[in-house]
């Protein structure tokens, strides 16, 4: 039942078939439990996934968020793919928890906040354009790859080129004792 609802949602958010597409939709899945959630190549206006639990993989590959996307306190238990995702305004991952790979390769965002985020798996952010980015009190338990990341959204934003690592990014090694929440 839950998986059928997820498939219907993905089919109507897909960019390809304009006859079935729900245009200009706001999506509120606050507190939802989502299993192998797949909305790749979809388009949403505003999205709320605060306190959601993503069991298995979460696939947002190539998804466009025209407005804000909120993932505060969301838990990702598998691979979370935000590669090539466009966050036209802002994306919030405050105190989100990634247990597997967090993949933000080639993503673009005007304003993104990873404040208090916990990443137990690898974090891939190569070639992303993040505009204004906050990584305050973030805990990375494995390697994070920020090769060729641009903190410039190209929109003459007053925050252009700004990245903040308030209280520093905490890199925790295998032999260290984890502190969560930070």
Tab-separated table of C-alpha atoms in Angstrom:
chain	number	residue	atom	x	y	z
A	1	UNK	CA	0.000	0.000	0.000
A	2	UNK	CA	2.759	2.456	0.983
A	3	UNK	CA	4.922	1.433	-1.992
A	4	UNK	CA	1.971	1.785	-4.384
A	5	UNK	CA	1.342	5.323	-3.111
A	6	UNK	CA	5.029	6.161	-3.594
A	7	UNK	CA	4.926	4.857	-7.202
A	8	UNK	CA	1.809	6.924	-7.980
A	9	UNK	CA	3.444	10.016	-6.499
A	10	UNK	CA	6.643	9.497	-8.524
A	11	UNK	CA	4.671	8.916	-11.736
A	12	UNK	CA	2.793	12.204	-11.338
A	13	UNK	CA	5.902	14.223	-10.421
A	14	UNK	CA	7.968	12.923	-13.354
A	15	UNK	CA	8.977	15.568	-15.862
A	16	UNK	CA	8.562	13.351	-18.946
A	17	UNK	CA	4.813	12.797	-19.422
A	18	UNK	CA	3.032	16.161	-19.269
A	19	UNK	CA	-0.385	14.450	-19.524
A	20	UNK	CA	0.028	12.733	-16.142
A	21	UNK	CA	2.183	15.379	-14.481
A	22	UNK	CA	1.014	17.309	-11.442
A	23	UNK	CA	2.478	20.753	-12.106
A	24	UNK	CA	3.442	23.261	-9.412
A	25	UNK	CA	2.820	20.862	-6.549
A	26	UNK	CA	3.931	21.355	-2.961
A	27	UNK	CA	4.895	18.080	-1.332
A	28	UNK	CA	4.568	17.612	2.433
A	29	UNK	CA	5.823	14.234	3.663
A	30	UNK	CA	6.777	15.462	7.129
A	31	UNK	CA	7.293	12.501	9.470
A	32	UNK	CA	6.660	9.936	6.716
A	33	UNK	CA	8.310	6.533	6.517
A	34	UNK	CA	9.422	6.022	2.912
A	35	UNK	CA	10.805	2.745	1.577
A	36	UNK	CA	13.282	2.775	-1.343
A	37	UNK	CA	11.914	6.202	-2.230
A	38	UNK	CA	12.518	7.033	-5.897
A	39	UNK	CA	11.572	10.410	-7.355
A	40	UNK	CA	14.509	10.784	-9.760
A	41	UNK	CA	14.030	13.277	-12.611
A	42	UNK	CA	10.929	14.773	-10.980
A	43	UNK	CA	9.914	18.379	-10.392
A	44	UNK	CA	8.395	19.780	-7.179
A	45	UNK	CA	7.722	23.332	-6.081
A	46	UNK	CA	8.135	23.182	-2.265
A	47	UNK	CA	9.040	19.965	-0.437
A	48	UNK	CA	8.927	19.055	3.257
A	49	UNK	CA	10.590	15.856	4.424
A	50	UNK	CA	11.317	16.985	7.993
A	51	UNK	CA	11.452	14.058	10.455
A	52	UNK	CA	10.989	11.578	7.572
A	53	UNK	CA	12.663	8.174	7.645
A	54	UNK	CA	14.013	6.870	4.347
A	55	UNK	CA	14.370	3.086	4.672
A	56	UNK	CA	16.655	1.689	1.988
A	57	UNK	CA	17.801	4.003	-0.790
A	58	UNK	CA	16.431	7.495	-1.449
A	59	UNK	CA	16.797	8.545	-5.088
A	60	UNK	CA	16.440	12.244	-5.927
A	61	UNK	CA	18.826	12.033	-8.921
A	62	UNK	CA	18.127	14.946	-11.275
A	63	UNK	CA	15.107	16.173	-9.305
A	64	UNK	CA	14.335	19.897	-9.465
A	65	UNK	CA	13.005	21.686	-6.391
A	66	UNK	CA	11.708	25.074	-7.595
A	67	UNK	CA	11.196	26.282	-4.024
A	68	UNK	CA	12.643	25.274	-0.672
A	69	UNK	CA	13.290	21.650	0.295
A	70	UNK	CA	13.373	20.737	3.983
A	71	UNK	CA	14.980	17.518	5.238
A	72	UNK	CA	15.522	18.601	8.862
A	73	UNK	CA	16.033	15.608	11.182
A	74	UNK	CA	15.414	13.178	8.293
A	75	UNK	CA	17.085	9.776	8.555
A	76	UNK	CA	18.546	8.115	5.459
A	77	UNK	CA	19.293	4.414	6.127
A	78	UNK	CA	20.695	3.559	2.677
A	79	UNK	CA	22.262	5.497	-0.149
A	80	UNK	CA	20.830	9.022	-0.467
A	81	UNK	CA	21.303	10.263	-4.034
A	82	UNK	CA	20.979	13.991	-4.660
A	83	UNK	CA	23.396	13.953	-7.611
A	84	UNK	CA	22.464	16.443	-10.358
A	85	UNK	CA	19.622	17.679	-8.127
A	86	UNK	CA	18.689	21.360	-8.401
A	87	UNK	CA	17.565	23.223	-5.302
A	88	UNK	CA	16.492	26.540	-6.883
A	89	UNK	CA	16.121	28.284	-3.518
A	90	UNK	CA	17.201	26.517	-0.360
A	91	UNK	CA	17.784	23.050	1.047
A	92	UNK	CA	17.868	22.321	4.747
A	93	UNK	CA	19.377	19.141	6.187
A	94	UNK	CA	19.623	20.383	9.796
A	95	UNK	CA	20.396	17.418	12.079
A	96	UNK	CA	19.740	14.955	9.254
A	97	UNK	CA	21.379	11.543	9.591
A	98	UNK	CA	22.961	9.705	6.657
A	99	UNK	CA	23.954	6.118	7.516
A	100	UNK	CA	25.059	5.277	3.968
A	101	UNK	CA	26.473	7.297	1.099
A	102	UNK	CA	25.303	10.905	0.864
A	103	UNK	CA	25.732	11.690	-2.835
A	104	UNK	CA	25.509	15.379	-3.814
A	105	UNK	CA	27.740	15.175	-6.927
A	106	UNK	CA	26.952	17.910	-9.462
A	107	UNK	CA	24.072	19.199	-7.299
A	108	UNK	CA	23.297	22.903	-7.346
A	109	UNK	CA	21.716	24.996	-4.656
A	110	UNK	CA	21.378	28.664	-3.821
A	111	UNK	CA	21.490	28.095	-0.062
A	112	UNK	CA	22.145	24.770	1.678
A	113	UNK	CA	22.398	24.025	5.371
A	114	UNK	CA	24.041	20.879	6.782
A	115	UNK	CA	24.078	22.173	10.348
A	116	UNK	CA	24.398	19.379	12.907
A	117	UNK	CA	24.258	16.716	10.195
A	118	UNK	CA	25.641	13.248	10.921
A	119	UNK	CA	27.152	11.221	8.069
A	120	UNK	CA	28.188	7.670	8.979
A	121	UNK	CA	28.972	6.671	5.376
A	122	UNK	CA	30.885	8.465	2.659
A	123	UNK	CA	29.871	11.980	1.634
A	124	UNK	CA	30.365	12.832	-2.035
A	125	UNK	CA	29.980	16.435	-3.116
A	126	UNK	CA	32.301	16.700	-6.134
A	127	UNK	CA	31.609	19.377	-8.724
A	128	UNK	CA	28.600	20.743	-6.801
A	129	UNK	CA	27.547	24.416	-6.849
A	130	UNK	CA	26.328	25.156	-3.352
A	131	UNK	CA	26.025	28.963	-3.242
A	132	UNK	CA	25.784	29.723	0.485
A	133	UNK	CA	26.612	26.594	2.499
A	134	UNK	CA	26.579	25.973	6.266
A	135	UNK	CA	28.309	22.961	7.835
A	136	UNK	CA	28.141	23.977	11.511
A	137	UNK	CA	28.691	21.114	13.975
A	138	UNK	CA	28.602	18.530	11.179
A	139	UNK	CA	29.970	15.058	12.004
A	140	UNK	CA	31.564	13.031	9.220
A	141	UNK	CA	32.553	9.541	10.371
A	142	UNK	CA	34.202	8.628	7.050
A	143	UNK	CA	35.739	10.574	4.219
A	144	UNK	CA	33.988	13.469	2.557
A	145	UNK	CA	34.903	14.474	-0.981
A	146	UNK	CA	34.532	18.173	-1.789
A	147	UNK	CA	36.658	18.217	-4.964
A	148	UNK	CA	35.810	21.130	-7.297
A	149	UNK	CA	32.926	22.372	-5.128
A	150	UNK	CA	31.910	25.903	-6.006
A	151	UNK	CA	30.318	28.132	-3.402
A	152	UNK	CA	28.960	30.396	-6.128
A	153	UNK	CA	25.424	30.004	-7.415
A	154	UNK	CA	26.045	32.448	-10.272
A	155	UNK	CA	23.007	34.573	-9.385
A	156	UNK	CA	24.722	37.670	-7.944
A	157	UNK	CA	23.497	36.651	-4.522
A	158	UNK	CA	24.885	38.797	-1.658
A	159	UNK	CA	26.060	35.554	0.013
A	160	UNK	CA	27.797	34.354	-3.136
A	161	UNK	CA	30.951	32.424	-2.511
A	162	UNK	CA	30.270	31.928	1.191
A	163	UNK	CA	30.829	28.685	3.053
A	164	UNK	CA	30.627	28.536	6.841
A	165	UNK	CA	32.121	25.788	8.943
A	166	UNK	CA	30.990	27.211	12.285
A	167	UNK	CA	32.511	25.317	15.222
A	168	UNK	CA	34.354	23.367	12.514
A	169	UNK	CA	33.405	20.184	10.772
A	170	UNK	CA	34.055	17.331	13.157
A	171	UNK	CA	35.918	14.493	11.449
A	172	UNK	CA	35.560	11.469	13.682
A	173	UNK	CA	37.923	8.568	13.140
A	174	UNK	CA	37.021	4.943	13.771
A	175	UNK	CA	38.828	4.920	17.122
A	176	UNK	CA	37.116	8.076	18.395
A	177	UNK	CA	33.998	7.983	20.520
A	178	UNK	CA	31.040	9.319	18.554
A	179	UNK	CA	29.103	12.219	20.024
A	180	UNK	CA	25.569	12.500	18.764
A	181	UNK	CA	23.840	14.819	18.626
A	182	UNK	CA	26.793	17.213	18.369
